Amino acid sequence: MTHSEPLVIGIESTCDETGVAFVKGGTLLADRTASSMDEHARYGGIIPEIASRAHLESFLPTLEASARGAGVDLPQVDAIAVAAGPGLVGSLTVGISAAKALALALGKPLYGVNHVIGHLAVDELVDGPFPQRFIGLIVSGGHSHLVLVDDIATSVRELGGTLDDAAGEAFDKVGRLLHTPYPGGPHVDRMANEGDPNAIRFPRGLAAGKDKERHRYDFSFSGLKTAVARYIEALEAAGTDIPAETICAGFSQAVNDSLTAKAVRAALDHECGTIVVGGGFSANSQLRAMLAERAEKAGLEVRLPPLRFCTDNGAQIAAMGSALVRAGVAPSSPDFGPDSQMPLSQVVMP
Ligand code: KG4
Ligand code: ZN
């Protein structure tokens, strides 16, 4: 099926957000999200069973609200897209089951898409058609990747990624060390803005020696996180007050130095004029500032969608579906299931 302005429903249920959006071509008609984060916060992490149940309860109301917002009757849609992975299996299963029921009832094609690539795809709805070729920096609680994109529907190549913790995960862990509420990322970000980023020099992973070349586009944040933990332990042992703002500032500086230096390097190496950023960690204020500054110096454009499109949402899945339909990619076979580890090399389920 090829269609220049397909009307697509996007369904996202990879983690704690239930998202449903309607997109026509490259235009977002409506986008609704329900989140179960409040139910997880007191446990200090996402509880998969709670997330799955919340998806079950939220799916129909979210679909109805989104369809109403878009002014769409379901039989009008051309295709349905659902996040097939990566994510929590139980959560994914709820969204996929709902999407399959809709596809069957409406007699429409169904695409099981990679939600991580969707974090980039959504930018088309905000900033317009993509350039011929660009670098994608995907940073979230579970992912930190650099990809080379020639066509978001058919050609996405992973250049590198984190060898251990994702950027958001590292922030959440440092938040835990400093006893912030969960997730710690936004709290560490806020504290970092009140400290001197150069007062403590924490190590940058894979930034020197042989590693620098062997892992040209990879990240590693676990050594940094351990360095922060040791620093705090030493202060505690000495009975000294913990300067949380200074620690956060030095830590954030180290994470964002790696992310931005490697994103710019990837763009220059591959003659891309544009870096597109996606994922919940792109809310980080220092990432935004440092990337803007370094990209400008290197003559690169940065496309960074507003925050509501950076966290998991239905619009990113609908955007993927629309791109796939427009590229003439065949729908997924009806028997695909969730893939919690769906690789970046796979844009869509066969
Ligand atoms: O993409 P996302 O909503 O979901 C996951 O993939 O988990 O990203 C959430 C992650 C969490 O780790 C959260 O702490 C982090 O992004 N995050 C931040 C900020 N806002 C969200 N990390 C640092 N600074 C922020 N301002
Ligand atoms: Zn995500």
mmCIF file of C-alpha atoms and ligand atoms in Angstrom:
data_model
loop_
_atom_site.group_PDB
_atom_site.id
_atom_site.type_symbol
_atom_site.label_atom_id
_atom_site.label_comp_id
_atom_site.label_asym_id
_atom_site.label_seq_id
_atom_site.Cartn_x
_atom_site.Cartn_y
_atom_site.Cartn_z
ATOM 1 C CA MET A 1 0.000 0.000 0.000
ATOM 2 C CA THR A 2 1.404 3.439 -0.895
ATOM 3 C CA HIS A 3 -0.429 6.554 0.029
ATOM 4 C CA SER A 4 0.895 10.103 0.227
ATOM 5 C CA GLU A 5 -1.231 11.262 3.168
ATOM 6 C CA PRO A 6 -2.256 8.141 5.073
ATOM 7 C CA LEU A 7 -4.425 8.451 8.172
ATOM 8 C CA VAL A 8 -2.719 6.313 10.817
ATOM 9 C CA ILE A 9 -3.476 5.434 14.439
ATOM 10 C CA GLY A 10 -0.379 5.066 16.624
ATOM 11 C CA ILE A 11 -0.502 3.001 19.797
ATOM 12 C CA GLU A 12 2.302 3.063 22.352
ATOM 13 C CA SER A 13 2.432 0.921 25.505
ATOM 14 C CA THR A 14 6.110 0.050 25.944
ATOM 15 C CA CYS A 15 6.530 1.157 29.552
ATOM 16 C CA ASP A 16 4.372 3.304 31.849
ATOM 17 C CA GLU A 17 2.635 5.489 29.245
ATOM 18 C CA THR A 18 -0.446 4.509 27.268
ATOM 19 C CA GLY A 19 -0.363 6.684 24.165
ATOM 20 C CA VAL A 20 -2.777 6.889 21.246
ATOM 21 C CA ALA A 21 -2.376 9.390 18.423
ATOM 22 C CA PHE A 22 -3.771 10.080 14.973
ATOM 23 C CA VAL A 23 -1.513 11.329 12.212
ATOM 24 C CA LYS A 24 -2.353 12.223 8.611
ATOM 25 C CA GLY A 25 0.729 12.224 6.389
ATOM 26 C CA GLY A 26 3.168 14.377 8.361
ATOM 27 C CA THR A 27 0.481 16.149 10.390
ATOM 28 C CA LEU A 28 -0.510 15.311 13.941
ATOM 29 C CA LEU A 29 -4.296 15.403 14.424
ATOM 30 C CA ALA A 30 -4.477 14.363 18.082
ATOM 31 C CA ASP A 31 -2.305 12.786 20.740
ATOM 32 C CA ARG A 32 -3.431 11.522 24.145
ATOM 33 C CA THR A 33 -1.347 9.926 26.878
ATOM 34 C CA ALA A 34 -2.200 8.300 30.194
ATOM 35 C CA SER A 35 0.680 7.593 32.578
ATOM 36 C CA SER A 36 0.970 5.201 35.491
ATOM 37 C CA MET A 37 4.174 6.824 36.794
ATOM 38 C CA ASP A 38 2.488 8.022 40.006
ATOM 39 C CA GLU A 39 1.691 4.407 40.874
ATOM 40 C CA HIS A 40 5.348 3.369 40.437
ATOM 41 C CA ALA A 41 7.068 6.310 42.112
ATOM 42 C CA ARG A 42 6.681 4.953 45.655
ATOM 43 C CA TYR A 43 8.476 1.737 44.637
ATOM 44 C CA GLY A 44 11.466 3.631 43.211
ATOM 45 C CA GLY A 45 11.124 1.984 39.794
ATOM 46 C CA ILE A 46 8.605 0.714 37.241
ATOM 47 C CA ILE A 47 6.665 -2.345 38.431
ATOM 48 C CA PRO A 48 5.786 -4.259 35.229
ATOM 49 C CA GLU A 49 2.596 -5.825 36.552
ATOM 50 C CA ILE A 50 1.228 -2.445 37.635
ATOM 51 C CA ALA A 51 2.145 -0.984 34.248
ATOM 52 C CA SER A 52 0.350 -3.767 32.339
ATOM 53 C CA ARG A 53 -2.826 -3.369 34.373
ATOM 54 C CA ALA A 54 -2.765 0.381 33.890
ATOM 55 C CA HIS A 55 -2.521 -0.089 30.102
ATOM 56 C CA LEU A 56 -5.579 -2.351 30.206
ATOM 57 C CA GLU A 57 -7.557 0.269 32.092
ATOM 58 C CA SER A 58 -6.339 3.235 30.056
ATOM 59 C CA PHE A 59 -6.405 1.927 26.512
ATOM 60 C CA LEU A 60 -10.057 2.433 25.539
ATOM 61 C CA PRO A 61 -10.525 5.824 27.219
ATOM 62 C CA THR A 62 -7.261 7.042 25.642
ATOM 63 C CA LEU A 63 -8.277 5.768 22.187
ATOM 64 C CA GLU A 64 -11.704 7.375 22.458
ATOM 65 C CA ALA A 65 -10.323 10.712 23.657
ATOM 66 C CA SER A 66 -7.706 10.753 20.894
ATOM 67 C CA ALA A 67 -10.222 9.857 18.137
ATOM 68 C CA ARG A 68 -12.553 12.561 19.410
ATOM 69 C CA GLY A 69 -9.719 15.074 19.468
ATOM 70 C CA ALA A 70 -8.772 14.171 15.905
ATOM 71 C CA GLY A 71 -12.396 14.259 14.712
ATOM 72 C CA VAL A 72 -11.876 10.825 13.186
ATOM 73 C CA ASP A 73 -14.259 7.864 12.932
ATOM 74 C CA LEU A 74 -12.192 4.705 13.259
ATOM 75 C CA PRO A 75 -13.313 3.172 9.932
ATOM 76 C CA GLN A 76 -11.709 6.165 8.144
ATOM 77 C CA VAL A 77 -8.152 5.179 9.079
ATOM 78 C CA ASP A 78 -5.781 3.714 6.495
ATOM 79 C CA ALA A 79 -3.497 1.807 8.850
ATOM 80 C CA ILE A 80 -2.682 1.075 12.472
ATOM 81 C CA ALA A 81 0.787 1.180 13.995
ATOM 82 C CA VAL A 82 1.699 -0.214 17.383
ATOM 83 C CA ALA A 83 4.951 -0.317 19.317
ATOM 84 C CA ALA A 84 6.201 -3.924 19.076
ATOM 85 C CA GLY A 85 9.312 -3.249 21.175
ATOM 86 C CA PRO A 86 11.659 -2.687 22.841
ATOM 87 C CA GLY A 87 9.892 -2.436 26.169
ATOM 88 C CA LEU A 88 8.225 -4.455 28.900
ATOM 89 C CA VAL A 89 6.678 -7.626 27.526
ATOM 90 C CA GLY A 90 3.444 -7.380 29.526
ATOM 91 C CA SER A 91 2.932 -3.741 28.617
ATOM 92 C CA LEU A 92 3.714 -4.344 24.952
ATOM 93 C CA THR A 93 1.309 -7.280 24.876
ATOM 94 C CA VAL A 94 -1.614 -5.105 25.963
ATOM 95 C CA GLY A 95 -1.015 -2.555 23.199
ATOM 96 C CA ILE A 96 -0.352 -5.179 20.536
ATOM 97 C CA SER A 97 -3.489 -7.150 21.449
ATOM 98 C CA ALA A 98 -5.586 -4.000 21.289
ATOM 99 C CA ALA A 99 -4.025 -3.025 17.956
ATOM 100 C CA LYS A 100 -4.633 -6.471 16.480
ATOM 101 C CA ALA A 101 -8.283 -6.380 17.588
ATOM 102 C CA LEU A 102 -8.695 -2.956 15.972
ATOM 103 C CA ALA A 103 -6.966 -4.039 12.759
ATOM 104 C CA LEU A 104 -9.146 -7.117 12.496
ATOM 105 C CA ALA A 105 -12.386 -5.306 13.306
ATOM 106 C CA LEU A 106 -11.643 -2.458 10.868
ATOM 107 C CA GLY A 107 -9.997 -4.612 8.193
ATOM 108 C CA LYS A 108 -6.902 -2.365 8.119
ATOM 109 C CA PRO A 109 -3.173 -3.144 7.803
ATOM 110 C CA LEU A 110 -1.154 -3.310 10.996
ATOM 111 C CA TYR A 111 2.482 -2.315 11.515
ATOM 112 C CA GLY A 112 4.439 -3.469 14.588
ATOM 113 C CA VAL A 113 7.106 -0.784 14.848
ATOM 114 C CA ASN A 114 10.298 -0.099 16.768
ATOM 115 C CA HIS A 115 9.417 2.510 19.372
ATOM 116 C CA VAL A 116 13.009 3.678 19.813
ATOM 117 C CA ILE A 117 13.217 4.706 16.160
ATOM 118 C CA GLY A 118 9.849 6.360 16.742
ATOM 119 C CA HIS A 119 11.605 8.731 19.154
ATOM 120 C CA LEU A 120 13.224 10.237 16.039
ATOM 121 C CA ALA A 121 10.266 9.799 13.653
ATOM 122 C CA VAL A 122 8.070 12.087 15.757
ATOM 123 C CA ASP A 123 10.291 15.045 14.885
ATOM 124 C CA GLU A 124 8.830 15.099 11.360
ATOM 125 C CA LEU A 125 5.486 16.126 12.870
ATOM 126 C CA VAL A 126 7.146 19.097 14.554
ATOM 127 C CA ASP A 127 9.965 20.249 12.284
ATOM 128 C CA GLY A 128 8.777 19.014 8.880
ATOM 129 C CA PRO A 129 10.274 16.543 6.383
ATOM 130 C CA PHE A 130 13.653 15.048 7.294
ATOM 131 C CA PRO A 131 16.819 15.923 5.407
ATOM 132 C CA GLN A 132 18.244 13.301 3.050
ATOM 133 C CA ARG A 133 20.525 11.931 5.739
ATOM 134 C CA PHE A 134 20.897 12.721 9.403
ATOM 135 C CA ILE A 135 22.344 11.558 12.702
ATOM 136 C CA GLY A 136 19.864 10.484 15.362
ATOM 137 C CA LEU A 137 20.783 10.783 19.037
ATOM 138 C CA ILE A 138 18.306 8.718 21.035
ATOM 139 C CA VAL A 139 18.573 9.208 24.782
ATOM 140 C CA SER A 140 16.091 7.883 27.320
ATOM 141 C CA GLY A 141 15.799 5.928 30.537
ATOM 142 C CA GLY A 142 16.529 2.670 28.730
ATOM 143 C CA HIS A 143 18.451 3.750 25.626
ATOM 144 C CA SER A 144 21.394 5.789 24.450
ATOM 145 C CA HIS A 145 22.163 5.333 20.767
ATOM 146 C CA LEU A 146 23.700 7.114 17.822
ATOM 147 C CA VAL A 147 22.167 6.147 14.487
ATOM 148 C CA LEU A 148 22.698 7.115 10.871
ATOM 149 C CA VAL A 149 19.367 7.570 9.107
ATOM 150 C CA ASP A 150 19.009 7.662 5.338
ATOM 151 C CA ASP A 151 15.299 6.932 5.437
ATOM 152 C CA ILE A 152 13.408 6.583 8.702
ATOM 153 C CA ALA A 153 11.174 3.867 7.210
ATOM 154 C CA THR A 154 13.793 1.747 5.512
ATOM 155 C CA SER A 155 17.358 2.691 6.383
ATOM 156 C CA VAL A 156 18.448 3.162 9.968
ATOM 157 C CA ARG A 157 21.964 2.072 10.900
ATOM 158 C CA GLU A 158 23.237 1.944 14.460
ATOM 159 C CA LEU A 159 26.634 3.605 14.793
ATOM 160 C CA GLY A 160 27.005 3.074 18.512
ATOM 161 C CA GLY A 161 25.318 3.041 21.863
ATOM 162 C CA THR A 162 25.884 2.673 25.552
ATOM 163 C CA LEU A 163 27.870 -0.344 26.683
ATOM 164 C CA ASP A 164 26.192 -0.269 30.100
ATOM 165 C CA ASP A 165 23.775 2.309 31.551
ATOM 166 C CA ALA A 166 21.583 4.601 29.480
ATOM 167 C CA ALA A 167 21.939 8.339 30.128
ATOM 168 C CA GLY A 168 18.586 8.626 31.936
ATOM 169 C CA GLU A 169 19.311 5.486 33.925
ATOM 170 C CA ALA A 170 22.657 6.917 35.086
ATOM 171 C CA PHE A 171 20.890 10.118 36.172
ATOM 172 C CA ASP A 172 18.248 8.080 38.016
ATOM 173 C CA LYS A 173 20.976 6.109 39.819
ATOM 174 C CA VAL A 174 22.800 9.254 40.897
ATOM 175 C CA GLY A 175 19.412 10.577 42.022
ATOM 176 C CA ARG A 176 19.026 7.493 44.187
ATOM 177 C CA LEU A 177 22.492 8.050 45.712
ATOM 178 C CA LEU A 178 21.407 11.568 46.613
ATOM 179 C CA HIS A 179 17.962 10.411 47.834
ATOM 180 C CA THR A 180 15.861 12.309 45.306
ATOM 181 C CA PRO A 181 12.347 11.069 44.447
ATOM 182 C CA TYR A 182 12.095 8.648 41.489
ATOM 183 C CA PRO A 183 12.805 9.201 38.660
ATOM 184 C CA GLY A 184 15.846 11.165 39.716
ATOM 185 C CA GLY A 185 16.792 12.539 36.282
ATOM 186 C CA PRO A 186 14.870 15.824 36.448
ATOM 187 C CA HIS A 187 15.985 16.432 40.071
ATOM 188 C CA VAL A 188 19.640 15.858 39.256
ATOM 189 C CA ASP A 189 19.223 18.165 36.255
ATOM 190 C CA ARG A 190 17.769 20.917 38.449
ATOM 191 C CA MET A 191 20.506 20.566 41.079
ATOM 192 C CA ALA A 192 23.192 20.500 38.395
ATOM 193 C CA ASN A 193 22.088 23.943 37.262
ATOM 194 C CA GLU A 194 22.863 25.297 40.737
ATOM 195 C CA GLY A 195 26.398 23.890 40.944
ATOM 196 C CA ASP A 196 29.746 24.613 39.311
ATOM 197 C CA PRO A 197 30.196 22.056 36.496
ATOM 198 C CA ASN A 198 33.970 22.372 36.650
ATOM 199 C CA ALA A 199 34.476 22.021 40.395
ATOM 200 C CA ILE A 200 34.722 18.196 40.300
ATOM 201 C CA ARG A 201 36.140 16.475 37.240
ATOM 202 C CA PHE A 202 34.485 13.054 36.964
ATOM 203 C CA PRO A 203 35.796 10.546 34.389
ATOM 204 C CA ARG A 204 34.424 10.351 30.840
ATOM 205 C CA GLY A 205 33.931 6.790 29.624
ATOM 206 C CA LEU A 206 35.616 5.641 26.390
ATOM 207 C CA ALA A 207 37.147 9.049 25.821
ATOM 208 C CA ALA A 208 40.836 8.229 25.790
ATOM 209 C CA GLY A 209 43.447 5.821 24.452
ATOM 210 C CA LYS A 210 42.460 2.784 22.412
ATOM 211 C CA ASP A 211 38.853 2.922 23.607
ATOM 212 C CA LYS A 212 38.400 6.303 22.029
ATOM 213 C CA GLU A 213 38.865 4.871 18.534
ATOM 214 C CA ARG A 214 37.483 1.386 19.102
ATOM 215 C CA HIS A 215 34.338 2.864 20.615
ATOM 216 C CA ARG A 216 34.173 5.988 18.512
ATOM 217 C CA TYR A 217 30.377 6.288 18.815
ATOM 218 C CA ASP A 218 29.778 4.301 22.005
ATOM 219 C CA PHE A 219 29.066 5.531 25.517
ATOM 220 C CA SER A 220 29.783 4.121 28.951
ATOM 221 C CA PHE A 221 28.340 5.643 32.097
ATOM 222 C CA SER A 222 28.747 2.950 34.726
ATOM 223 C CA GLY A 223 32.342 3.921 35.642
ATOM 224 C CA LEU A 224 31.193 7.504 36.046
ATOM 225 C CA LYS A 225 28.289 6.433 38.247
ATOM 226 C CA THR A 226 30.700 4.407 40.416
ATOM 227 C CA ALA A 227 33.032 7.399 40.657
ATOM 228 C CA VAL A 228 30.126 9.503 41.919
ATOM 229 C CA ALA A 229 29.188 6.796 44.445
ATOM 230 C CA ARG A 230 32.798 6.633 45.727
ATOM 231 C CA TYR A 231 32.952 10.393 45.998
ATOM 232 C CA ILE A 232 29.788 10.472 48.106
ATOM 233 C CA GLU A 233 30.982 7.537 50.265
ATOM 234 C CA ALA A 234 34.270 9.285 50.967
ATOM 235 C CA LEU A 235 32.462 12.446 52.072
ATOM 236 C CA GLU A 236 30.123 10.414 54.258
ATOM 237 C CA ALA A 237 33.029 8.553 55.847
ATOM 238 C CA ALA A 238 34.721 11.858 56.623
ATOM 239 C CA GLY A 239 31.479 13.241 58.056
ATOM 240 C CA THR A 240 31.573 16.098 55.544
ATOM 241 C CA ASP A 241 28.409 17.687 54.116
ATOM 242 C CA ILE A 242 27.545 16.417 50.653
ATOM 243 C CA PRO A 243 27.537 19.261 48.117
ATOM 244 C CA ALA A 244 24.760 17.715 46.005
ATOM 245 C CA GLU A 245 24.627 20.594 43.526
ATOM 246 C CA THR A 246 28.358 20.445 42.823
ATOM 247 C CA ILE A 247 28.277 16.666 42.422
ATOM 248 C CA CYS A 248 25.277 16.821 40.068
ATOM 249 C CA ALA A 249 26.901 19.579 38.028
ATOM 250 C CA GLY A 250 30.145 17.626 37.568
ATOM 251 C CA PHE A 251 28.290 14.415 36.824
ATOM 252 C CA SER A 252 25.923 16.022 34.319
ATOM 253 C CA GLN A 253 28.856 17.733 32.642
ATOM 254 C CA ALA A 254 30.595 14.364 32.175
ATOM 255 C CA VAL A 255 27.509 12.614 30.725
ATOM 256 C CA ASN A 256 26.638 15.435 28.386
ATOM 257 C CA ASP A 257 30.224 15.993 27.297
ATOM 258 C CA SER A 258 30.276 12.390 26.015
ATOM 259 C CA LEU A 259 26.841 12.511 24.387
ATOM 260 C CA THR A 260 27.356 15.784 22.571
ATOM 261 C CA ALA A 261 30.988 15.246 21.524
ATOM 262 C CA LYS A 262 30.151 11.889 19.954
ATOM 263 C CA ALA A 263 26.960 13.099 18.277
ATOM 264 C CA VAL A 264 28.837 15.973 16.647
ATOM 265 C CA ARG A 265 31.683 13.655 15.662
ATOM 266 C CA ALA A 266 29.225 11.189 14.066
ATOM 267 C CA ALA A 267 27.607 13.980 12.059
ATOM 268 C CA LEU A 268 30.934 15.327 10.783
ATOM 269 C CA ASP A 269 32.273 11.829 9.991
ATOM 270 C CA HIS A 270 29.163 10.996 7.934
ATOM 271 C CA GLU A 271 28.728 14.385 6.307
ATOM 272 C CA CYS A 272 25.370 14.966 7.901
ATOM 273 C CA GLY A 273 24.260 18.547 8.443
ATOM 274 C CA THR A 274 21.605 17.651 10.988
ATOM 275 C CA ILE A 275 21.321 15.930 14.365
ATOM 276 C CA VAL A 276 17.826 14.875 15.462
ATOM 277 C CA VAL A 277 17.421 14.193 19.182
ATOM 278 C CA GLY A 278 14.740 12.041 20.795
ATOM 279 C CA GLY A 279 13.884 10.232 24.025
ATOM 280 C CA GLY A 280 12.983 11.364 27.540
ATOM 281 C CA PHE A 281 16.530 12.389 28.477
ATOM 282 C CA SER A 282 16.455 15.092 25.792
ATOM 283 C CA ALA A 283 14.564 17.081 28.447
ATOM 284 C CA ASN A 284 17.940 17.539 30.118
ATOM 285 C CA SER A 285 18.775 21.226 30.151
ATOM 286 C CA GLN A 286 22.524 20.786 29.947
ATOM 287 C CA LEU A 287 22.255 18.407 27.005
ATOM 288 C CA ARG A 288 20.161 20.969 25.152
ATOM 289 C CA ALA A 289 22.534 23.832 25.891
ATOM 290 C CA MET A 290 25.765 21.933 25.219
ATOM 291 C CA LEU A 291 24.511 20.344 22.006
ATOM 292 C CA ALA A 292 23.214 23.659 20.683
ATOM 293 C CA GLU A 293 26.570 25.291 21.363
ATOM 294 C CA ARG A 294 28.757 22.527 19.936
ATOM 295 C CA ALA A 295 26.552 21.974 16.893
ATOM 296 C CA GLU A 296 26.565 25.659 16.073
ATOM 297 C CA LYS A 297 30.345 25.734 16.257
ATOM 298 C CA ALA A 298 30.486 22.767 13.886
ATOM 299 C CA GLY A 299 27.914 24.304 11.509
ATOM 300 C CA LEU A 300 25.273 21.666 12.266
ATOM 301 C CA GLU A 301 21.528 22.008 12.696
ATOM 302 C CA VAL A 302 19.918 20.419 15.768
ATOM 303 C CA ARG A 303 16.289 19.297 15.662
ATOM 304 C CA LEU A 304 14.898 18.763 19.128
ATOM 305 C CA PRO A 305 11.151 18.229 19.523
ATOM 306 C CA PRO A 306 9.302 19.800 22.473
ATOM 307 C CA LEU A 307 9.306 17.778 25.672
ATOM 308 C CA ARG A 308 5.902 16.170 25.316
ATOM 309 C CA PHE A 309 7.162 14.449 22.158
ATOM 310 C CA CYS A 310 10.410 13.317 23.796
ATOM 311 C CA THR A 311 8.866 11.012 26.397
ATOM 312 C CA ASP A 312 6.998 7.940 25.154
ATOM 313 C CA ASN A 313 3.862 8.916 23.235
ATOM 314 C CA GLY A 314 1.439 7.705 20.580
ATOM 315 C CA ALA A 315 2.506 10.380 18.083
ATOM 316 C CA GLN A 316 5.928 8.778 17.609
ATOM 317 C CA ILE A 317 4.290 5.468 16.712
ATOM 318 C CA ALA A 318 1.746 7.062 14.382
ATOM 319 C CA ALA A 319 4.602 8.989 12.732
ATOM 320 C CA MET A 320 6.484 5.717 12.171
ATOM 321 C CA GLY A 321 3.337 4.117 10.712
ATOM 322 C CA SER A 322 2.774 7.020 8.372
ATOM 323 C CA ALA A 323 6.393 6.929 7.173
ATOM 324 C CA LEU A 324 6.146 3.169 6.538
ATOM 325 C CA VAL A 325 2.903 3.466 4.568
ATOM 326 C CA ARG A 326 4.310 6.331 2.488
ATOM 327 C CA ALA A 327 7.449 4.294 1.749
ATOM 328 C CA GLY A 328 5.297 1.404 0.522
ATOM 329 C CA VAL A 329 6.568 -0.996 3.196
ATOM 330 C CA ALA A 330 4.441 -4.138 3.632
ATOM 331 C CA PRO A 331 2.438 -4.426 6.872
ATOM 332 C CA SER A 332 3.559 -6.851 9.578
ATOM 333 C CA SER A 333 2.244 -10.385 9.441
ATOM 334 C CA PRO A 334 -0.729 -10.836 11.791
ATOM 335 C CA ASP A 335 1.101 -13.223 14.109
ATOM 336 C CA PHE A 336 3.916 -10.947 15.314
ATOM 337 C CA GLY A 337 4.391 -10.644 19.055
ATOM 338 C CA PRO A 338 6.178 -8.288 21.446
ATOM 339 C CA ASP A 339 9.972 -8.144 21.274
ATOM 340 C CA SER A 340 11.316 -6.653 24.480
ATOM 341 C CA GLN A 341 14.792 -6.473 22.880
ATOM 342 C CA MET A 342 13.730 -5.371 19.377
ATOM 343 C CA PRO A 343 17.014 -4.362 17.728
ATOM 344 C CA LEU A 344 17.561 -0.949 16.167
ATOM 345 C CA SER A 345 18.316 -2.647 12.860
ATOM 346 C CA GLN A 346 14.652 -3.617 12.713
ATOM 347 C CA VAL A 347 12.315 -0.712 11.970
ATOM 348 C CA VAL A 348 9.193 -2.857 11.633
ATOM 349 C CA MET A 349 8.104 -6.440 12.320
ATOM 350 C CA PRO A 350 8.072 -8.539 9.127
HETATM 351 O O1 KG4 B 1 12.062 8.162 27.208
HETATM 352 P P1 KG4 B 1 11.602 8.123 28.617
HETATM 353 O O2 KG4 B 1 10.358 8.873 28.976
HETATM 354 O O3 KG4 B 1 11.342 6.652 29.075
HETATM 355 C C1 KG4 B 1 12.269 5.654 29.208
HETATM 356 O O4 KG4 B 1 12.816 5.197 28.200
HETATM 357 O O5 KG4 B 1 12.511 5.288 30.386
HETATM 358 O O6 KG4 B 1 12.821 8.641 29.505
HETATM 359 C C2 KG4 B 1 12.740 8.745 30.904
HETATM 360 C C3 KG4 B 1 14.131 8.977 31.428
HETATM 361 C C4 KG4 B 1 14.222 8.762 32.929
HETATM 362 O O7 KG4 B 1 15.422 8.072 33.211
HETATM 363 C C5 KG4 B 1 14.271 10.188 33.459
HETATM 364 O O8 KG4 B 1 14.926 10.322 34.682
HETATM 365 C C6 KG4 B 1 15.033 10.870 32.365
HETATM 366 O O9 KG4 B 1 14.558 10.313 31.165
HETATM 367 N N1 KG4 B 1 14.820 12.321 32.381
HETATM 368 C C7 KG4 B 1 15.802 13.201 32.637
HETATM 369 C C8 KG4 B 1 15.209 14.478 32.579
HETATM 370 N N2 KG4 B 1 13.885 14.333 32.286
HETATM 371 C C9 KG4 B 1 13.664 12.986 32.168
HETATM 372 N N3 KG4 B 1 17.102 13.016 32.886
HETATM 373 C C10 KG4 B 1 17.843 14.106 33.075
HETATM 374 N N4 KG4 B 1 17.365 15.364 33.024
HETATM 375 C C11 KG4 B 1 16.061 15.600 32.790
HETATM 376 N N5 KG4 B 1 15.602 16.858 32.740
HETATM 377 ZN ZN ZN B 2 10.958 5.348 24.779
#
